[in-house]
Short mmCIF file of N, CA and C in Angstrom, two decimals:
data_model
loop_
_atom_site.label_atom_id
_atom_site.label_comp_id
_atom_site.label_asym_id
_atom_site.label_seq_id
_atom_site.Cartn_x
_atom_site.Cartn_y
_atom_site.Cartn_z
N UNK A 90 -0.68 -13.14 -14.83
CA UNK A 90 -1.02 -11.80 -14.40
C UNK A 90 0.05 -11.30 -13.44
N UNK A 91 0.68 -10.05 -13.77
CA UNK A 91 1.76 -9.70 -12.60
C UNK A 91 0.68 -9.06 -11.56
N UNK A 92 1.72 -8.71 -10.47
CA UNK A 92 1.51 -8.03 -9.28
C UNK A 92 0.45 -6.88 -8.84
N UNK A 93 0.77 -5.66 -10.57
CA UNK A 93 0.54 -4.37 -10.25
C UNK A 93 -0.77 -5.15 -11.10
N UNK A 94 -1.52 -5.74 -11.94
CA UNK A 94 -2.58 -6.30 -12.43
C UNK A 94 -3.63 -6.48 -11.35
N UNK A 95 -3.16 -7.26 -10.80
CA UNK A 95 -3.33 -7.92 -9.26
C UNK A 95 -4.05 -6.89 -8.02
N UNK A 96 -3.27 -6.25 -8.22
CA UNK A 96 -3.40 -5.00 -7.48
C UNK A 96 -4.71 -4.16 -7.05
N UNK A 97 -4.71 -3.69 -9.16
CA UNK A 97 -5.65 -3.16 -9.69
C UNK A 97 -7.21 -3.70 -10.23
N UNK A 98 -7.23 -4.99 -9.78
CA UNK A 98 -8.49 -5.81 -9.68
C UNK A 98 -9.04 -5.98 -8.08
N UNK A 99 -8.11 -5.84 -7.25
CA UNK A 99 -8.16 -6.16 -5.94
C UNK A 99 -8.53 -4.58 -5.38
N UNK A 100 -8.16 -3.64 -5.89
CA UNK A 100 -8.67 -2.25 -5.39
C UNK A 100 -9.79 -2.01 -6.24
N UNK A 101 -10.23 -2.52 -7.26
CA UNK A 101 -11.50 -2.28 -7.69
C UNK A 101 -12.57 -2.95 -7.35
N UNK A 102 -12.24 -4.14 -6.58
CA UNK A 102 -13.47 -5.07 -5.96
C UNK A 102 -13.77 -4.65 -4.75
N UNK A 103 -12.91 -3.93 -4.06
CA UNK A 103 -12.80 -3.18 -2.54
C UNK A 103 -13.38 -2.40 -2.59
N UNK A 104 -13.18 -1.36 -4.07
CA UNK A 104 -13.75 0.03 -4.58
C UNK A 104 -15.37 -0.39 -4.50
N UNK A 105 -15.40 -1.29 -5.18
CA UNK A 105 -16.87 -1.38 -5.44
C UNK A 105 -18.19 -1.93 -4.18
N UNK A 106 -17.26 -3.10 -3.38
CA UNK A 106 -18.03 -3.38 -2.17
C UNK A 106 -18.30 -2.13 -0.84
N UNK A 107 -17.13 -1.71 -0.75
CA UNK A 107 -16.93 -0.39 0.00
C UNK A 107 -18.37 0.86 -0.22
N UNK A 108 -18.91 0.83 -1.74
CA UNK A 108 -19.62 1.37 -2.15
C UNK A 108 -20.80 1.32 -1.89
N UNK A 109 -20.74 -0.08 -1.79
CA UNK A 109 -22.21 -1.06 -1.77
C UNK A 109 -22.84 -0.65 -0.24
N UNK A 110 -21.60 -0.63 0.20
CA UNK A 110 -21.63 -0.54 2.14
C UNK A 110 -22.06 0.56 2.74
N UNK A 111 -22.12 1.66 1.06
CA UNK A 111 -22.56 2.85 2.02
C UNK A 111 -21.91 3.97 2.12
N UNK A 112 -20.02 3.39 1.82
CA UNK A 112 -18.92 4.45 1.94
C UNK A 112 -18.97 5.08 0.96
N UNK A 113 -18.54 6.97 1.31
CA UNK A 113 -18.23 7.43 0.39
C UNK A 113 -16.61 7.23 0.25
N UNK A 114 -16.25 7.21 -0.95
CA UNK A 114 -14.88 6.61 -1.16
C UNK A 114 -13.98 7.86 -2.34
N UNK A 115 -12.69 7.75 -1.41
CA UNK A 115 -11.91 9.11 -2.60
C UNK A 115 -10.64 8.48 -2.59
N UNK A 116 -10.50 7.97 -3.81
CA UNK A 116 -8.69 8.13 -4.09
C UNK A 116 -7.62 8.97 -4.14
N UNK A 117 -6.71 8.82 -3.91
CA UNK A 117 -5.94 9.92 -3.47
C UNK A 117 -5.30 10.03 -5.06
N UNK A 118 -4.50 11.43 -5.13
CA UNK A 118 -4.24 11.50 -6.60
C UNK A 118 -2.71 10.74 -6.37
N UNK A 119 -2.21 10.19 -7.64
CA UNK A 119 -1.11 9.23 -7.16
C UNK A 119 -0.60 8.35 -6.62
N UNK A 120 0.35 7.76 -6.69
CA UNK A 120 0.91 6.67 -5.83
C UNK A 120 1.56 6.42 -4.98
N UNK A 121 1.60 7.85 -4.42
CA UNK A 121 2.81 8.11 -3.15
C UNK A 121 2.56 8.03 -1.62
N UNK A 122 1.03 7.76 -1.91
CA UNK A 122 0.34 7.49 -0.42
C UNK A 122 0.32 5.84 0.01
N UNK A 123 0.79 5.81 1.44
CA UNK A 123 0.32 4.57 2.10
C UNK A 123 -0.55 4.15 2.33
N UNK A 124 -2.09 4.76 1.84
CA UNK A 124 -3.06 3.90 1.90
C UNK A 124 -3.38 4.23 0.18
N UNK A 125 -4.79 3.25 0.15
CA UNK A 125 -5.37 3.00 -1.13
C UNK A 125 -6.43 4.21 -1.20
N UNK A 126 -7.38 3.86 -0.18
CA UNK A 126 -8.36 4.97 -0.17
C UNK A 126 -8.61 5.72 1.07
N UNK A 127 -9.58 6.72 0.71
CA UNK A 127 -10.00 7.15 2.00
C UNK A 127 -11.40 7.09 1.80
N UNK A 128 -12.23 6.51 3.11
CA UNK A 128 -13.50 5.98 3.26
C UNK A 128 -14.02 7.12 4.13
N UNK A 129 -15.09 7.31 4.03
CA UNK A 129 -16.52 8.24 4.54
C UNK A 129 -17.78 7.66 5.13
N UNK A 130 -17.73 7.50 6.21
CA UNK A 130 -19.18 6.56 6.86
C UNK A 130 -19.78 7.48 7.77
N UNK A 131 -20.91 8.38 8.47
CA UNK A 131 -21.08 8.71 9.43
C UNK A 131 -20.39 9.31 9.50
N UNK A 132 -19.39 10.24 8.85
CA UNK A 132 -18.84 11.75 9.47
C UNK A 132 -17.20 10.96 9.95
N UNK A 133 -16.79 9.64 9.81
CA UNK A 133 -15.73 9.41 10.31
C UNK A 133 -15.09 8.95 9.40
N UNK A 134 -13.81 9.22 8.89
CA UNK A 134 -12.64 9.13 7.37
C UNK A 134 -11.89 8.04 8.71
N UNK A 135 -11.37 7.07 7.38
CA UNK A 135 -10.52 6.47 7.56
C UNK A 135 -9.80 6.10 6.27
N UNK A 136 -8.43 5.37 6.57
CA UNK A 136 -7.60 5.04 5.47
C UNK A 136 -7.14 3.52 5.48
N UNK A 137 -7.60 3.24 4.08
CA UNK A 137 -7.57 1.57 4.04
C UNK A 137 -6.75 1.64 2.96
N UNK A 138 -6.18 0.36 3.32
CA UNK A 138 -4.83 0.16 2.41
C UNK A 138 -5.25 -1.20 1.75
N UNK A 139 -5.21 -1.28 0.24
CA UNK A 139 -6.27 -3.12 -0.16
C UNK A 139 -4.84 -3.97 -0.73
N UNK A 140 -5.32 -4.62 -0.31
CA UNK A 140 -4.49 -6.01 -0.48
C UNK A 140 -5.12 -7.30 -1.13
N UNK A 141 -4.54 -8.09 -2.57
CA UNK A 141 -5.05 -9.06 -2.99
C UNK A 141 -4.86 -10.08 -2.30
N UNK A 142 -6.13 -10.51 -2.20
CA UNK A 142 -6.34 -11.87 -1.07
C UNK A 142 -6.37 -13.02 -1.95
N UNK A 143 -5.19 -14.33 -1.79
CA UNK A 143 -5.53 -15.05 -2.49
C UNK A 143 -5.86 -16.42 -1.89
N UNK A 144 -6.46 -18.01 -2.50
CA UNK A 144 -6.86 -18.83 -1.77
C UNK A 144 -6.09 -19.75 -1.66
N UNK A 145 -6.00 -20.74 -0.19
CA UNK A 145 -4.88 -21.57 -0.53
C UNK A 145 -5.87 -22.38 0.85
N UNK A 146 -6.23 -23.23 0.40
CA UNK A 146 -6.80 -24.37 1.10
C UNK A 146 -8.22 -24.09 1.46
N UNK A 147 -9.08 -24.15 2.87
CA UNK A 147 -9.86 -23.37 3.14
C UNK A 147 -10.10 -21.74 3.86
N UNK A 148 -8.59 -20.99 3.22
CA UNK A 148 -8.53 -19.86 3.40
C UNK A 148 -8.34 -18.73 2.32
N UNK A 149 -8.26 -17.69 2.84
CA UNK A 149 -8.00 -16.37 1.94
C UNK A 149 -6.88 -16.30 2.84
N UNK A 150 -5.35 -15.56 1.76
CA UNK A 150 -4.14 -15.56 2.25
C UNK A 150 -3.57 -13.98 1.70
N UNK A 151 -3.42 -13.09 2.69
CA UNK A 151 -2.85 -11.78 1.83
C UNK A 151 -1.92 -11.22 3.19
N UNK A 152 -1.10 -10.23 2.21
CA UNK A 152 0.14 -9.64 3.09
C UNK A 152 -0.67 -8.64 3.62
N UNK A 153 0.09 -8.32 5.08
CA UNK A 153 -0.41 -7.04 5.66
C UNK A 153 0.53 -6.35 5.73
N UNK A 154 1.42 -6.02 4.84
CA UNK A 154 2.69 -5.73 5.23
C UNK A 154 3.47 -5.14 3.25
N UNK A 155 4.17 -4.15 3.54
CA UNK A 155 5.07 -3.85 2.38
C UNK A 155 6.58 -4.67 2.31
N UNK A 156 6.75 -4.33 1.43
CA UNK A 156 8.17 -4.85 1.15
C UNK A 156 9.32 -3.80 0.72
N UNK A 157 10.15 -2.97 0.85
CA UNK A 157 10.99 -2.11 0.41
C UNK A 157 12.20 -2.71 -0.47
N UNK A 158 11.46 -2.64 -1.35
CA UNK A 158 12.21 -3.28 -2.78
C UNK A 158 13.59 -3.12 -2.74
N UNK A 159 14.17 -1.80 -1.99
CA UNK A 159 15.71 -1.59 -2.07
C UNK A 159 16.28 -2.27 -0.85
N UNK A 160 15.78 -2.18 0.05
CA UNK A 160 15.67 -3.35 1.42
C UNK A 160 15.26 -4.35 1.54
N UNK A 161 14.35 -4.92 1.12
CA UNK A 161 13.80 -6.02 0.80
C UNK A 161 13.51 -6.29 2.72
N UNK A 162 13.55 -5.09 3.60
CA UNK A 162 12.56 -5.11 4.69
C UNK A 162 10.95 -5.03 4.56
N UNK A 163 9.90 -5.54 5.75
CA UNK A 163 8.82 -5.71 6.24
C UNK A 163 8.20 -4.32 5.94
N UNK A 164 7.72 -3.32 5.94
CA UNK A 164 7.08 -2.32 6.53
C UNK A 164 5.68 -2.12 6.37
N UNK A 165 5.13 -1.78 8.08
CA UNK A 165 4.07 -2.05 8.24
C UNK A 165 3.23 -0.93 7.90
N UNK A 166 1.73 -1.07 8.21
CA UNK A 166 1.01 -0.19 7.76
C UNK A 166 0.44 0.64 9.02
N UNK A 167 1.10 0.51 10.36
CA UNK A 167 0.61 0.46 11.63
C UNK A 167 0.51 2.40 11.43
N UNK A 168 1.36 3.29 11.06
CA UNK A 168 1.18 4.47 11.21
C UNK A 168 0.87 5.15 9.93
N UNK A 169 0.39 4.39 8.87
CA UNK A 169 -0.01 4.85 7.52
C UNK A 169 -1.87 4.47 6.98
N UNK A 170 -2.41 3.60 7.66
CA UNK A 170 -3.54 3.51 7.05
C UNK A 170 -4.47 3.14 8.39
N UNK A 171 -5.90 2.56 8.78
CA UNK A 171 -6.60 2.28 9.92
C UNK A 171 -6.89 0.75 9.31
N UNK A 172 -7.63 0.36 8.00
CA UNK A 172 -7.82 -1.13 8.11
C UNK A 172 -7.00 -1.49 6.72
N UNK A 173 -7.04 -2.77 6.17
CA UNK A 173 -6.70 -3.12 5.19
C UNK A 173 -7.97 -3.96 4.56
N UNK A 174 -8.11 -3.85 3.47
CA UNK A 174 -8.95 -4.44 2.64
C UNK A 174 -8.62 -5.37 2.13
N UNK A 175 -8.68 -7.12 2.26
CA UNK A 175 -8.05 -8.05 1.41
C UNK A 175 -9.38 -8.50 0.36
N UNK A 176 -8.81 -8.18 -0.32
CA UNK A 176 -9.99 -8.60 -1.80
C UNK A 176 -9.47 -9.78 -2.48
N UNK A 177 -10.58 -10.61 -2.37
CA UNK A 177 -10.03 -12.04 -3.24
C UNK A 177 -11.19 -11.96 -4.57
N UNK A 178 -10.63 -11.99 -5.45
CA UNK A 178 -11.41 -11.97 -6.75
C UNK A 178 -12.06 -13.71 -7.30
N UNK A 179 -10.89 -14.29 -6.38
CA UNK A 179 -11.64 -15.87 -6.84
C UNK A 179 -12.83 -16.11 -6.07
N UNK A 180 -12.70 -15.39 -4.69
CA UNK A 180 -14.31 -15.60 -4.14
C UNK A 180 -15.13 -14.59 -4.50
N UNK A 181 -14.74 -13.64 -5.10
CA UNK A 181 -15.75 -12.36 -5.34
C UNK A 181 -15.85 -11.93 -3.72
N UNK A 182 -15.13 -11.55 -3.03
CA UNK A 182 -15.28 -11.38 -1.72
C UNK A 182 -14.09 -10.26 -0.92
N UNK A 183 -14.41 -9.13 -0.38
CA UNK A 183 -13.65 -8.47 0.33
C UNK A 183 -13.71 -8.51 2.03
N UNK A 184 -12.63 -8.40 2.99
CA UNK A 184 -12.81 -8.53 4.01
C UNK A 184 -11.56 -7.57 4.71
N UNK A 185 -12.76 -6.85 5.31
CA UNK A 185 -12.29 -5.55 6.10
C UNK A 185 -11.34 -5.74 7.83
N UNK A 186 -9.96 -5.56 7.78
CA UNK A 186 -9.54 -6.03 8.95
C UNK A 186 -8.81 -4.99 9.33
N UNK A 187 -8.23 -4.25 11.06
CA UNK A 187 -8.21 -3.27 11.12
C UNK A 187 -6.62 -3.57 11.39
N UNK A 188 -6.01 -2.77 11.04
CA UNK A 188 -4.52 -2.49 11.19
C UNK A 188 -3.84 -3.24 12.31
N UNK A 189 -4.35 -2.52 13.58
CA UNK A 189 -3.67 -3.01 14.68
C UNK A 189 -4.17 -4.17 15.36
N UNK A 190 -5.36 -5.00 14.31
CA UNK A 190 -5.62 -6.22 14.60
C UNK A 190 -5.19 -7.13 13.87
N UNK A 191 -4.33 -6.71 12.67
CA UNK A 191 -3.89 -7.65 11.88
C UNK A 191 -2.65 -8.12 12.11
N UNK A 192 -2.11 -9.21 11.86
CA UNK A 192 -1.05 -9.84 12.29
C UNK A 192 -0.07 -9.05 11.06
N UNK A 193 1.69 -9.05 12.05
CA UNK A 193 2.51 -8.07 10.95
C UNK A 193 3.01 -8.11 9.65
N UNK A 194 2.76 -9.31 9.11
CA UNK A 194 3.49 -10.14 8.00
C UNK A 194 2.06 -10.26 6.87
N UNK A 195 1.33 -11.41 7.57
CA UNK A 195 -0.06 -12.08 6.64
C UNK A 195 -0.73 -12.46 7.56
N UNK A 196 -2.27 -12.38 6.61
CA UNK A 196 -3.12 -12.63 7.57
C UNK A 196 -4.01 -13.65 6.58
N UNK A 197 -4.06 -14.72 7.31
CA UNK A 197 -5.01 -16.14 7.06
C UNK A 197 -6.64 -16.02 7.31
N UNK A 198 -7.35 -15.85 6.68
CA UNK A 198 -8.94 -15.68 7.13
C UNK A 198 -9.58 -16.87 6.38
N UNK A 199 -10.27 -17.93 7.38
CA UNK A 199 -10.80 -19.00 7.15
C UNK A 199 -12.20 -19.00 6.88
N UNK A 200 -12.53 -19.51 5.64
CA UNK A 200 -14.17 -19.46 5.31
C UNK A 200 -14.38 -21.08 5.44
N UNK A 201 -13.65 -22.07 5.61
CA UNK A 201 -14.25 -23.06 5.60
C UNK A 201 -13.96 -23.86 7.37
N UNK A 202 -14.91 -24.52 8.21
CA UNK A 202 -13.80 -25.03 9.09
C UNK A 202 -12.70 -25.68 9.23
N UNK A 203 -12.26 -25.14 10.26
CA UNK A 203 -11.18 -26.68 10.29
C UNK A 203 -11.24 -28.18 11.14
N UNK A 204 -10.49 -28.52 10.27
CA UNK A 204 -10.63 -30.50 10.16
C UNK A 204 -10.68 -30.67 11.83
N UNK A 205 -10.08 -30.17 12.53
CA UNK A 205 -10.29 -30.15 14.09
C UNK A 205 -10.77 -29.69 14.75
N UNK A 206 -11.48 -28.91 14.13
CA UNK A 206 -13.24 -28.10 15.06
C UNK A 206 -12.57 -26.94 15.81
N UNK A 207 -11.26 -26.70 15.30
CA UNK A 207 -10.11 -25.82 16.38
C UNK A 207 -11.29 -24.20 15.91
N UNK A 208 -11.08 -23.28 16.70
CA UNK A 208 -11.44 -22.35 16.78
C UNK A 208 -11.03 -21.18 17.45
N UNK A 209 -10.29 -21.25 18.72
CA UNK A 209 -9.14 -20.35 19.10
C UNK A 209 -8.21 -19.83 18.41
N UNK A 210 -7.93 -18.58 18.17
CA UNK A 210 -6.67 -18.51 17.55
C UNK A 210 -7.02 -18.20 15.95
N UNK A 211 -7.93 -18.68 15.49
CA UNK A 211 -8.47 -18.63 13.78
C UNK A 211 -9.48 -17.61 13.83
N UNK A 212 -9.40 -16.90 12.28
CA UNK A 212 -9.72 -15.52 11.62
C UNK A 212 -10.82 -16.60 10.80
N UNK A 213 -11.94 -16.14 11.63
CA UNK A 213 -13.11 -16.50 10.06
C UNK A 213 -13.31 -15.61 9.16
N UNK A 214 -13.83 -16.07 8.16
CA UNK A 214 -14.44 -15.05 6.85
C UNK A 214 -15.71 -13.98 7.50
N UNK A 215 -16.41 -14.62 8.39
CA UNK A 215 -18.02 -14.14 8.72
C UNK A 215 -17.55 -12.83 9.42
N UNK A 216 -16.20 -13.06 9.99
CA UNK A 216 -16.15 -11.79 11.15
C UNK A 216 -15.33 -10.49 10.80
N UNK A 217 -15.54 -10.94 8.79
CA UNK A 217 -14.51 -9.66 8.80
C UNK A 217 -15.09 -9.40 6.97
N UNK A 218 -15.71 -10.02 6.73
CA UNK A 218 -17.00 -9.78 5.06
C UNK A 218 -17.29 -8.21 5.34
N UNK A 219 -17.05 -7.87 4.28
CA UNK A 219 -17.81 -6.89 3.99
C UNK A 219 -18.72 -7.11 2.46
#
């Protein structure tokens, strides 16, 4: 499965939980916007940008971050969207994290513990499910 596949399963599982939650949800026409959608809760819009979350041990692993294909620089989402949506389709699971809380690169969100009871410093699944 390429990328843009990827993509488009990961914004439809977002699409659909987002729904579940209550949001009213509008896509923007095209592809020229930095976020994915725009969400409706209580009178307050925001712009979430979704990202496929994938699994790699006892975590979900997704970029928070673009890539400028002609630069092959970072660019963030800090002045383009409010949260990011990482949708993992292997857990059937989306998790809502807010821009300027997300780390600039990737963000690691742990559903299982870890082997050292460590807990400082680690992103659980519980505190960010939608």
């Amino acid at each position: 499965m390429n990328s843009k596949e990827k993509g488009d399963i990961a914004e439809s599982l977002a699409l659909y939980r987002l729904l579940q939650e209550g949001y009213s949800v509008s896509d923007p026409w095209g592809d020229n916007d930095r976020y994915d959608f725009l969400c409706e809760k209580d009178g307050e819009v925001v712009r979430v940008q979704v990202k496929h979350g994938r699994v790699k041990g006892g975590k979900v692993v997704a970029n928070t971050c673009s890539v400028n294909l002609r630069t092959q620089e970072s660019e963030s989402y800090e002045e383009n969207a409010d949260f990011i949506a990482i949708a993992c389709p292997e857990r059937d699971s989306v998790y809502l994290v807010s821009v300027e809380k997300a780390p600039k690169t990737e963000m690691r969100i742990r559903f299982e513990n870890c082997k050292n009871n460590q807990t400082k410093g680690i992103n659980f699944a519980k505190d960010y499910i939608i």
